PDB file of C-alpha atoms and ligand atoms in Angstrom:
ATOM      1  CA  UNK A 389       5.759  -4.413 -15.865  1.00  0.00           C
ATOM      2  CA  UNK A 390       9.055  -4.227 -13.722  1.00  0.00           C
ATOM      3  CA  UNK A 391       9.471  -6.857 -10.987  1.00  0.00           C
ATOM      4  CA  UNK A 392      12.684  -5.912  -9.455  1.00  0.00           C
ATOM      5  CA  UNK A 393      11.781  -8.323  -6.407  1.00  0.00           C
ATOM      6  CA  UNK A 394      10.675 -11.126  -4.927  1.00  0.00           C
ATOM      7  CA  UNK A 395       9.391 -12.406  -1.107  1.00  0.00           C
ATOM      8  CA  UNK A 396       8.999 -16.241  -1.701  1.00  0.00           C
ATOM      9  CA  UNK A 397       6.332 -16.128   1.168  1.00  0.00           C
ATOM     10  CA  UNK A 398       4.887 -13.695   3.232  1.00  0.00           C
ATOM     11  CA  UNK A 399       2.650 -15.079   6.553  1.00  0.00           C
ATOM     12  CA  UNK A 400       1.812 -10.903   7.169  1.00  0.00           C
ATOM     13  CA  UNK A 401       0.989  -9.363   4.002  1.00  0.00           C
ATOM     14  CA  UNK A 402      -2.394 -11.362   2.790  1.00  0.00           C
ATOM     15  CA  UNK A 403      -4.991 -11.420   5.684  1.00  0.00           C
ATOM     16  CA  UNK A 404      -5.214 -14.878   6.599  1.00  0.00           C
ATOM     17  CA  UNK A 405      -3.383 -16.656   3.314  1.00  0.00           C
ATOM     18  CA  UNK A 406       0.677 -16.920   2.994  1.00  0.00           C
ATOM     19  CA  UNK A 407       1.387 -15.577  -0.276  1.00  0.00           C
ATOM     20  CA  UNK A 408       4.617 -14.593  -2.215  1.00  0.00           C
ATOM     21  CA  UNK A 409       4.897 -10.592  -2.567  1.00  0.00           C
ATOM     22  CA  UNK A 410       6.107  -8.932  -5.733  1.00  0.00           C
ATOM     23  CA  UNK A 411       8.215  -5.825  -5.259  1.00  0.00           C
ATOM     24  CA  UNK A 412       7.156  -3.766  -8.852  1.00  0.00           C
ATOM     25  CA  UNK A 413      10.112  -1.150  -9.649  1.00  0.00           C
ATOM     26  CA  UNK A 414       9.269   2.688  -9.618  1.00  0.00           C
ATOM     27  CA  UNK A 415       7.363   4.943  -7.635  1.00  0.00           C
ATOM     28  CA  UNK A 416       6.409   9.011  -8.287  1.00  0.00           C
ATOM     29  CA  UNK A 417       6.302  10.200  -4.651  1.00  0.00           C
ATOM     30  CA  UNK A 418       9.387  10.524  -2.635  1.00  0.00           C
ATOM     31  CA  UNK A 419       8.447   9.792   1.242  1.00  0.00           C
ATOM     32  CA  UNK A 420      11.149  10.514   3.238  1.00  0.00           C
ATOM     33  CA  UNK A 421      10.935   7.204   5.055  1.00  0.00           C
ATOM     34  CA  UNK A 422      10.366   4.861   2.635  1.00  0.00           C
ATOM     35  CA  UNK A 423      12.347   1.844   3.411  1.00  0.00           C
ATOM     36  CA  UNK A 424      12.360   0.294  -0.281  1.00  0.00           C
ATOM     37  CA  UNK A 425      14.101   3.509  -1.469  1.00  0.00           C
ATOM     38  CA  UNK A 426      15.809   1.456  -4.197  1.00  0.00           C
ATOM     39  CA  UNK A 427      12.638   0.427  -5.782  1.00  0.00           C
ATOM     40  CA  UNK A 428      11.938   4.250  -6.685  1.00  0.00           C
ATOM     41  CA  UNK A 429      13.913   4.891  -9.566  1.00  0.00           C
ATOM     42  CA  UNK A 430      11.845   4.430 -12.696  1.00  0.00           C
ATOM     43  CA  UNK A 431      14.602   1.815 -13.864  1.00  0.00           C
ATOM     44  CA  UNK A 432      15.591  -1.514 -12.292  1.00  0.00           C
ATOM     45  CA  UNK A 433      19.098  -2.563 -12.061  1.00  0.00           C
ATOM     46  CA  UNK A 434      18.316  -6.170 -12.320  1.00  0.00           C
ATOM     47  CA  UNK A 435      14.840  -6.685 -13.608  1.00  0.00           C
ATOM     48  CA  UNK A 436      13.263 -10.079 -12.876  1.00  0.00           C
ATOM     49  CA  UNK A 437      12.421 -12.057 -16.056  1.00  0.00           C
ATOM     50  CA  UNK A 438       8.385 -11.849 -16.388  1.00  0.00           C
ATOM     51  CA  UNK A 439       8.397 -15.860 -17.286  1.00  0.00           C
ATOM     52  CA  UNK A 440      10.746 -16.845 -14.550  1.00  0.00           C
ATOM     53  CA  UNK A 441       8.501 -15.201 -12.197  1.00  0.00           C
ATOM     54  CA  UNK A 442       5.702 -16.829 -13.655  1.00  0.00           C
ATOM     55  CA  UNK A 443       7.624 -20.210 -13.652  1.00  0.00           C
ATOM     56  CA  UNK A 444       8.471 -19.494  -9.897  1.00  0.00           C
ATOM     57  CA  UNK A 445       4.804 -18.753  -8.884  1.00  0.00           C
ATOM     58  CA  UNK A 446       3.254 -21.776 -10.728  1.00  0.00           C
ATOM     59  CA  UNK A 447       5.850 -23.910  -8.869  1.00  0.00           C
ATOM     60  CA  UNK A 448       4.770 -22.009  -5.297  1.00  0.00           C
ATOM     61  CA  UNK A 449       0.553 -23.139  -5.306  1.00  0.00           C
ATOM     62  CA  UNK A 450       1.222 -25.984  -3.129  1.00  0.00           C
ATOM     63  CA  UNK A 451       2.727 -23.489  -0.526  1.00  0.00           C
ATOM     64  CA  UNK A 452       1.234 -19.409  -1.082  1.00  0.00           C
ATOM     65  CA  UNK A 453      -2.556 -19.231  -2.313  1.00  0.00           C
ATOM     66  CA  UNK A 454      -2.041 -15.766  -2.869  1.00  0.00           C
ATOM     67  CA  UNK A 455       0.281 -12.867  -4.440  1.00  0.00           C
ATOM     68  CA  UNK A 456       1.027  -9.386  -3.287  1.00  0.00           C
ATOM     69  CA  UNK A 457       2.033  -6.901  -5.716  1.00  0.00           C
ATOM     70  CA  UNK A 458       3.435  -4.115  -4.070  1.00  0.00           C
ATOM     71  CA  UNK A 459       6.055  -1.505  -5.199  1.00  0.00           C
ATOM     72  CA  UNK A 460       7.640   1.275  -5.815  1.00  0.00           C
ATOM     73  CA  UNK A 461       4.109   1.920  -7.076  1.00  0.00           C
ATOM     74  CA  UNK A 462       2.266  -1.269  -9.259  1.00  0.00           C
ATOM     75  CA  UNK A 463      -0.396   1.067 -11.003  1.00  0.00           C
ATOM     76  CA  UNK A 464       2.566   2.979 -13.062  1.00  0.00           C
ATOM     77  CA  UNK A 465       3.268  -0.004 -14.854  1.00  0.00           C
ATOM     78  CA  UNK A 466       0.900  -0.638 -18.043  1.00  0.00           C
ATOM     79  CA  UNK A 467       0.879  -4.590 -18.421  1.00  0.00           C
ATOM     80  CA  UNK A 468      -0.449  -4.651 -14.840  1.00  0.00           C
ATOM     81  CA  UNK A 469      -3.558  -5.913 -15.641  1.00  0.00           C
ATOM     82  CA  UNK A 470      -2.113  -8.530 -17.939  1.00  0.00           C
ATOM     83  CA  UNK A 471       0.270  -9.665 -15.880  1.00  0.00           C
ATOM     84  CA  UNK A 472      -2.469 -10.042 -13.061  1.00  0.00           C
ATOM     85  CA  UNK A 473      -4.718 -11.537 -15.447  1.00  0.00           C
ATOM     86  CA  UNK A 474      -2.563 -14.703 -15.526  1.00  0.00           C
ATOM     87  CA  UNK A 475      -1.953 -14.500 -11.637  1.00  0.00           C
ATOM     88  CA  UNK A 476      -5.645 -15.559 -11.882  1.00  0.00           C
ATOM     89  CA  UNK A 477      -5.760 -18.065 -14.222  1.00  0.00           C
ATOM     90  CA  UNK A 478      -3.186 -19.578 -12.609  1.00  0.00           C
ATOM     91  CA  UNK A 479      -5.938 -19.348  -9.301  1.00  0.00           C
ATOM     92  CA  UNK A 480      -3.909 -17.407  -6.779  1.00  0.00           C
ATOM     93  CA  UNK A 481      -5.820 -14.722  -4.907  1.00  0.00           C
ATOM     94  CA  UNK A 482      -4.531 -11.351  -5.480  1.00  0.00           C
ATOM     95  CA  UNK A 483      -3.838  -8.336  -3.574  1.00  0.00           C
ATOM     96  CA  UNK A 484      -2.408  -4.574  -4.722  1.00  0.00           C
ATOM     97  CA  UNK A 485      -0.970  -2.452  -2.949  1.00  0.00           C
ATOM     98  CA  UNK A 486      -0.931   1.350  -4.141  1.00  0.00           C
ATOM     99  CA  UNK A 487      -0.006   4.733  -3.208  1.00  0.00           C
ATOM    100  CA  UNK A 488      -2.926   5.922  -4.951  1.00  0.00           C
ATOM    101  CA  UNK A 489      -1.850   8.004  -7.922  1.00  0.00           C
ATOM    102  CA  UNK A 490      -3.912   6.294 -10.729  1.00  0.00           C
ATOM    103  CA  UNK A 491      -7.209   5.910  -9.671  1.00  0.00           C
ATOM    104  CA  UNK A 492      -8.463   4.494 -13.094  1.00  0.00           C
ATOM    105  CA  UNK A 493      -6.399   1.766 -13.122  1.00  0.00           C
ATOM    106  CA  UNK A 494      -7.223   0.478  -9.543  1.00  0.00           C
ATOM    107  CA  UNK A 495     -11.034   1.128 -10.706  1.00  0.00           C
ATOM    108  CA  UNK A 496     -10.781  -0.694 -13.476  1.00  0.00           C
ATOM    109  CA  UNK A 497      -8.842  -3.415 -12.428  1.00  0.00           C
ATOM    110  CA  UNK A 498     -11.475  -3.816  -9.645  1.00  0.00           C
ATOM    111  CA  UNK A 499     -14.434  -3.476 -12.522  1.00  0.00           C
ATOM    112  CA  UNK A 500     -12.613  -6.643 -14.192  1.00  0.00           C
ATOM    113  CA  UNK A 501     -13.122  -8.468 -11.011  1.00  0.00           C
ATOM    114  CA  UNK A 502      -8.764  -8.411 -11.200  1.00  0.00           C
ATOM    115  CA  UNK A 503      -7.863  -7.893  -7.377  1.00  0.00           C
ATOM    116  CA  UNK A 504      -9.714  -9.898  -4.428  1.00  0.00           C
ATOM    117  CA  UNK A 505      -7.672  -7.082  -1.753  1.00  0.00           C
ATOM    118  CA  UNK A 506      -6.441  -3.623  -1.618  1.00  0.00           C
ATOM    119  CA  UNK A 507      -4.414  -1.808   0.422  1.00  0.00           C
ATOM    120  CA  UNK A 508      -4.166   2.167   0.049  1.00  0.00           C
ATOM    121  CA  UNK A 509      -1.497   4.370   1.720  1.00  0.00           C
ATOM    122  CA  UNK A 510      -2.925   7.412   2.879  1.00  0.00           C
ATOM    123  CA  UNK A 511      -0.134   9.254   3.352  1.00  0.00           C
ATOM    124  CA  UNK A 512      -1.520  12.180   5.444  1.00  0.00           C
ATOM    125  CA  UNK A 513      -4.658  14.327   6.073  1.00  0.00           C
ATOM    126  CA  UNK A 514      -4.838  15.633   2.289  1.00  0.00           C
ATOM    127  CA  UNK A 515      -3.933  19.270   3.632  1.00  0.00           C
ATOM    128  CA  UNK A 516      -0.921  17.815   4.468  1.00  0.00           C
ATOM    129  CA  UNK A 517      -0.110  14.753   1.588  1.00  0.00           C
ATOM    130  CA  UNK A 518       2.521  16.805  -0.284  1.00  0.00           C
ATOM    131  CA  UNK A 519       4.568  17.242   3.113  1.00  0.00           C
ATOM    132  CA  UNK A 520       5.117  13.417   2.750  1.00  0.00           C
ATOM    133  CA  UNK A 521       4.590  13.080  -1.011  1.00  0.00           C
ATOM    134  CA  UNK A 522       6.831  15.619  -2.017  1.00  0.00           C
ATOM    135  CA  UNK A 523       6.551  15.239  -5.955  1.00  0.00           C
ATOM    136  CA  UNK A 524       3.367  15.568  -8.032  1.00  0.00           C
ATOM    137  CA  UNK A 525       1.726  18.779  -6.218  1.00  0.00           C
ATOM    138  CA  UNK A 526      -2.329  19.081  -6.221  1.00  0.00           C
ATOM    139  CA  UNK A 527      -2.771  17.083  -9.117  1.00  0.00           C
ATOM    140  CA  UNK A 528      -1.039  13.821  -7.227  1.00  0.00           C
ATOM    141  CA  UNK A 529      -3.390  14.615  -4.451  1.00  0.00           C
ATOM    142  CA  UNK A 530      -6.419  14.753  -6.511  1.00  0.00           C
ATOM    143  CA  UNK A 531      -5.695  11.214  -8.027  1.00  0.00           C
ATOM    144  CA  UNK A 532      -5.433   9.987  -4.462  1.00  0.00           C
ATOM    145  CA  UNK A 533      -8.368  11.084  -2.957  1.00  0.00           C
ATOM    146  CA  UNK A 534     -10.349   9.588  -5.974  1.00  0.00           C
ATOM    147  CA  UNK A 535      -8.710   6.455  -5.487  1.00  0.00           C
ATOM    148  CA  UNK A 536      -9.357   6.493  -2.053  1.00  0.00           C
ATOM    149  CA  UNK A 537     -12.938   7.244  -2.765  1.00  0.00           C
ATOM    150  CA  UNK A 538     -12.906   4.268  -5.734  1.00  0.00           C
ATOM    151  CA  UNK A 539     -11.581   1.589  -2.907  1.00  0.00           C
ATOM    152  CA  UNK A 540     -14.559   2.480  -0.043  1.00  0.00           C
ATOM    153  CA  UNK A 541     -16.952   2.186  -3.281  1.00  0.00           C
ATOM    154  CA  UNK A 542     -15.643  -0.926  -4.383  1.00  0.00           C
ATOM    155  CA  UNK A 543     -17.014  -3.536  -2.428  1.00  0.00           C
ATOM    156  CA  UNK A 544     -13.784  -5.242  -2.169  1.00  0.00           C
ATOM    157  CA  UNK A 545     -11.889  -6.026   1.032  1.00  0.00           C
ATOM    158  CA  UNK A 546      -9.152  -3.213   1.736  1.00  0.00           C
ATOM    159  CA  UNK A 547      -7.472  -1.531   4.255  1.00  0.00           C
ATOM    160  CA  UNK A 548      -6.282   1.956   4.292  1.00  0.00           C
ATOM    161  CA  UNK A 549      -3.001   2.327   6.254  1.00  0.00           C
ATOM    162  CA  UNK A 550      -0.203   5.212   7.011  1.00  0.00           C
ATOM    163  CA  UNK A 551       3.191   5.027   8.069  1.00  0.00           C
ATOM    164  CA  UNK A 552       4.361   7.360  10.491  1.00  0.00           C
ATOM    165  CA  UNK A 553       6.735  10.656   9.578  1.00  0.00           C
ATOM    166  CA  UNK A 554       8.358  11.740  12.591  1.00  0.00           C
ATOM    167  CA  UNK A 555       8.274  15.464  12.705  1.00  0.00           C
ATOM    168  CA  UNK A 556       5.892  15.609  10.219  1.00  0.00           C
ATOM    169  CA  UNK A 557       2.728  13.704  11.607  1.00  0.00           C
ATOM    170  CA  UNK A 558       1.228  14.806  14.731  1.00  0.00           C
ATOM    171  CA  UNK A 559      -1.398  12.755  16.850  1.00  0.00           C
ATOM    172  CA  UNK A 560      -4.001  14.686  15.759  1.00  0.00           C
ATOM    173  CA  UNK A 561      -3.160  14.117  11.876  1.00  0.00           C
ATOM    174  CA  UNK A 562      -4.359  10.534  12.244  1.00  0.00           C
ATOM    175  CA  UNK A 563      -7.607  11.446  13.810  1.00  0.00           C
ATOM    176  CA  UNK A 564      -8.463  13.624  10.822  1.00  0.00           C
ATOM    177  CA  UNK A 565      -7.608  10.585   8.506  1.00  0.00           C
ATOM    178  CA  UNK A 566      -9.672   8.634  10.893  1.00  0.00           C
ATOM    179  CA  UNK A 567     -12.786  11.028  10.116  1.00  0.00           C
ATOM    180  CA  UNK A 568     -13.260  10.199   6.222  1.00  0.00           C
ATOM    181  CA  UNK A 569     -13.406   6.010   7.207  1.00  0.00           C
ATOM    182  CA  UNK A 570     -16.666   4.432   7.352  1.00  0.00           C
ATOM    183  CA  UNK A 571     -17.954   1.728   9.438  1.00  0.00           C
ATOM    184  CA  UNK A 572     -16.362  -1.356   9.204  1.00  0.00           C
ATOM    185  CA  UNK A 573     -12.735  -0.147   7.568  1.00  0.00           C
ATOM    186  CA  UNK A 574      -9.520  -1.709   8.289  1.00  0.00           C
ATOM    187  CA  UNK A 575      -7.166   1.168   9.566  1.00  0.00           C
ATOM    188  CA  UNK A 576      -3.307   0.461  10.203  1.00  0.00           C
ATOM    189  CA  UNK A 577      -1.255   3.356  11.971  1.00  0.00           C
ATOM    190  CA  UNK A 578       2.234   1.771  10.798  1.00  0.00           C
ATOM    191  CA  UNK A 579       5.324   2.256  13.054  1.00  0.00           C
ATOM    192  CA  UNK A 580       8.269   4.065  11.223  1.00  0.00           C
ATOM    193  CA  UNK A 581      11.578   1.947  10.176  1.00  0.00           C
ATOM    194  CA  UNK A 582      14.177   3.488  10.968  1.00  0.00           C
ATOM    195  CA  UNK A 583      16.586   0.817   9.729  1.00  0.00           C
ATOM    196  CA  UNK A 584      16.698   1.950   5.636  1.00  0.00           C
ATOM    197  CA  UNK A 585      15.257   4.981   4.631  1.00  0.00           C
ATOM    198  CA  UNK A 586      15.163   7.444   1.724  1.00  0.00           C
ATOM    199  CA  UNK A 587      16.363  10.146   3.667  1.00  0.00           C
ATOM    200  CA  UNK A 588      17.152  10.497   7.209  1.00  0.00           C
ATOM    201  CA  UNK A 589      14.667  11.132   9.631  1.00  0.00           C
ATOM    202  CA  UNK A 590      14.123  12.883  12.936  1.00  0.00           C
ATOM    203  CA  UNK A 591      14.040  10.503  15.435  1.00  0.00           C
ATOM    204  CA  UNK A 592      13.738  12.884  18.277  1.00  0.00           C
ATOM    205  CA  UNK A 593       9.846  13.075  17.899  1.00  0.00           C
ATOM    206  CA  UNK A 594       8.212   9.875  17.912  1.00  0.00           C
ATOM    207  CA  UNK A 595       4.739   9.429  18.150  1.00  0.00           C
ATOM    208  CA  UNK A 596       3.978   6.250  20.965  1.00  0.00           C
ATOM    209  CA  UNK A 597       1.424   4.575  18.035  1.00  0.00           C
ATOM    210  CA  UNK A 598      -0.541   2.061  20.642  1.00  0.00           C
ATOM    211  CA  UNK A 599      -1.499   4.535  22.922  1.00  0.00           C
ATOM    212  CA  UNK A 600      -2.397   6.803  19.768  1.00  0.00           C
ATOM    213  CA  UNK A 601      -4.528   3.628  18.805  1.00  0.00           C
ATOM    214  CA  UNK A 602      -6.263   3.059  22.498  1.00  0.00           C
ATOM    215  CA  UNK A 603      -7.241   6.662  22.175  1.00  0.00           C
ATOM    216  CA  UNK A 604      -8.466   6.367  18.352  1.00  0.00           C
ATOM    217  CA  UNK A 605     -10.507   3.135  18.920  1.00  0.00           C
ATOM    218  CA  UNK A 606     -12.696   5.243  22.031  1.00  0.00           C
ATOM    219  CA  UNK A 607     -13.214   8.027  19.664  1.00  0.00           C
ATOM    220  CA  UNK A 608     -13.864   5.698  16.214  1.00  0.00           C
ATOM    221  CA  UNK A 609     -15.701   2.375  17.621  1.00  0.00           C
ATOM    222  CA  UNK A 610     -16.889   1.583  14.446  1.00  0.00           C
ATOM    223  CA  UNK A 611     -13.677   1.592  12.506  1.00  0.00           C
ATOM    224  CA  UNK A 612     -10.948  -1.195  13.258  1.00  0.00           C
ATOM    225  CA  UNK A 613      -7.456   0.486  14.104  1.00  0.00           C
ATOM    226  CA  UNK A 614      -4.693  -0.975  14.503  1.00  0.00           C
ATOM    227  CA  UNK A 615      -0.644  -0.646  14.643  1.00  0.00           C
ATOM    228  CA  UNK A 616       1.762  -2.611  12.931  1.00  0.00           C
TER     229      UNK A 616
HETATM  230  S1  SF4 B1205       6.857   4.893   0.597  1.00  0.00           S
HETATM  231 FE1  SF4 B1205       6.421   6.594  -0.784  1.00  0.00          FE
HETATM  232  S2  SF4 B1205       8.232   6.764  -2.113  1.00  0.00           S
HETATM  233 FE2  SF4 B1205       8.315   4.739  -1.137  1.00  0.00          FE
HETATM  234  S3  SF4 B1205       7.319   3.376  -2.599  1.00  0.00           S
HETATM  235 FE3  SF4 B1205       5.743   4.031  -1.145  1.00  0.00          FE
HETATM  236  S4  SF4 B1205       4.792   5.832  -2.102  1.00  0.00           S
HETATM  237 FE4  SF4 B1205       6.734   5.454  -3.146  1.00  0.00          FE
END
């Protein structure tokens, strides 16, 4: 487990409870605008120590009731379930946040009653996931839509949410992603950042995301969109 990271407290990424978000180092996909492109390498630079960061937490209860592990990509890292294993016993809620890539671990961590929230990037319509993936070919895609699957099965509160590629994603992409949500699902349309990004991006093509959403909320009334 590589925290290379750490967001004291976050009022935005817990529904409802600050928490303090863990950045995890190392991710397998290479999206173009990913705007934590130093957290991709397999390798951190400066590594948080594990009992620091448990230190820090314990000391944080009075003020975050919950963590966010996010990445780079948690579910590469094999003391994940360890580490999060103490994030309970110390009480705090806990939330992952995955590209999707190992769906075993996000099922079992969910089996072991491990995570109270999930939220799953779904990077594209899967026809079109290695156009923003890049790395891992049909295999990569495979593990995603079984993870995807393993979160609507689960039970547990998620949300499923994609980031917007300029030039890549059309209007009609998100409608598609739209189709395999069920009643009741949490959908965020994120707004690209064009502030730090992996590799430059096309900013002549931009899609206008709330009207996108006005349009996708007539269409899916049972699913609740939104833009962030
Ligand atoms: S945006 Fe893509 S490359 Fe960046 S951490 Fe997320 S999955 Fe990995």
């Amino acid at each position: 487990m590589i925290v290379a990271g750490i967001q004291p407290v976050s009022l935005i990424d817990y529904p409802e409870k600050p928490c303090t978000v863990l950045f995890t180092q190392g991710c397998v996909f290479r999206c173009s605008y990913c705007h934590n492109p130093d957290l991709i390498p397999l390798e951190s630079a400066s590594p948080k120590n594990i009992e620091e960061t448990f230190e820090f937490l314990k000391n944080r209860k009075a003020v975050v009731d919950a963590v966010c592990i996010t990445g780079g990509e948690p579910t590469i890292h094999t003391g994940l379930s360890e580490f999060i294993k103490r994030l309970k016993k110390e009480g705090f809620f806990v939330k992952l946040d995955t590209n999707g890539i190992h769906p075993d671990v996000t099922q079992k961590l969910i089996t072991d009653k491990l995570v109270d929230y999930i939220a799953m990037d779904v990077k594209a319509p899967w026809h079109k996931y290695l156009d923003v993936i890049k790395k891992g070919g049909r295999a990569a895609i495979d593990s995603c839509k079984k993870t995807f699957g393993v979160i609507q099965d689960s039970g547990i509160a998620h949300e499923f949410r994609t980031t917007v590629f300029p030039g890549v994603h059309t209007r009609e992409d998100f409608f598609e992603i739209a189709e395999n949500l069920i009643q009741g699902e949490q959908y965020f349309i994120q707004k690209t950042s064009f502030k730090k990004t992996l590799e430059p991006l096309d900013d002549a093509d931009i899609l206008d995301v709330d009207s996108l959403v006005k349009e996708m909320r007539n269409v899916f009334p049972y699913i609740n969109i939104a833009s962030r």
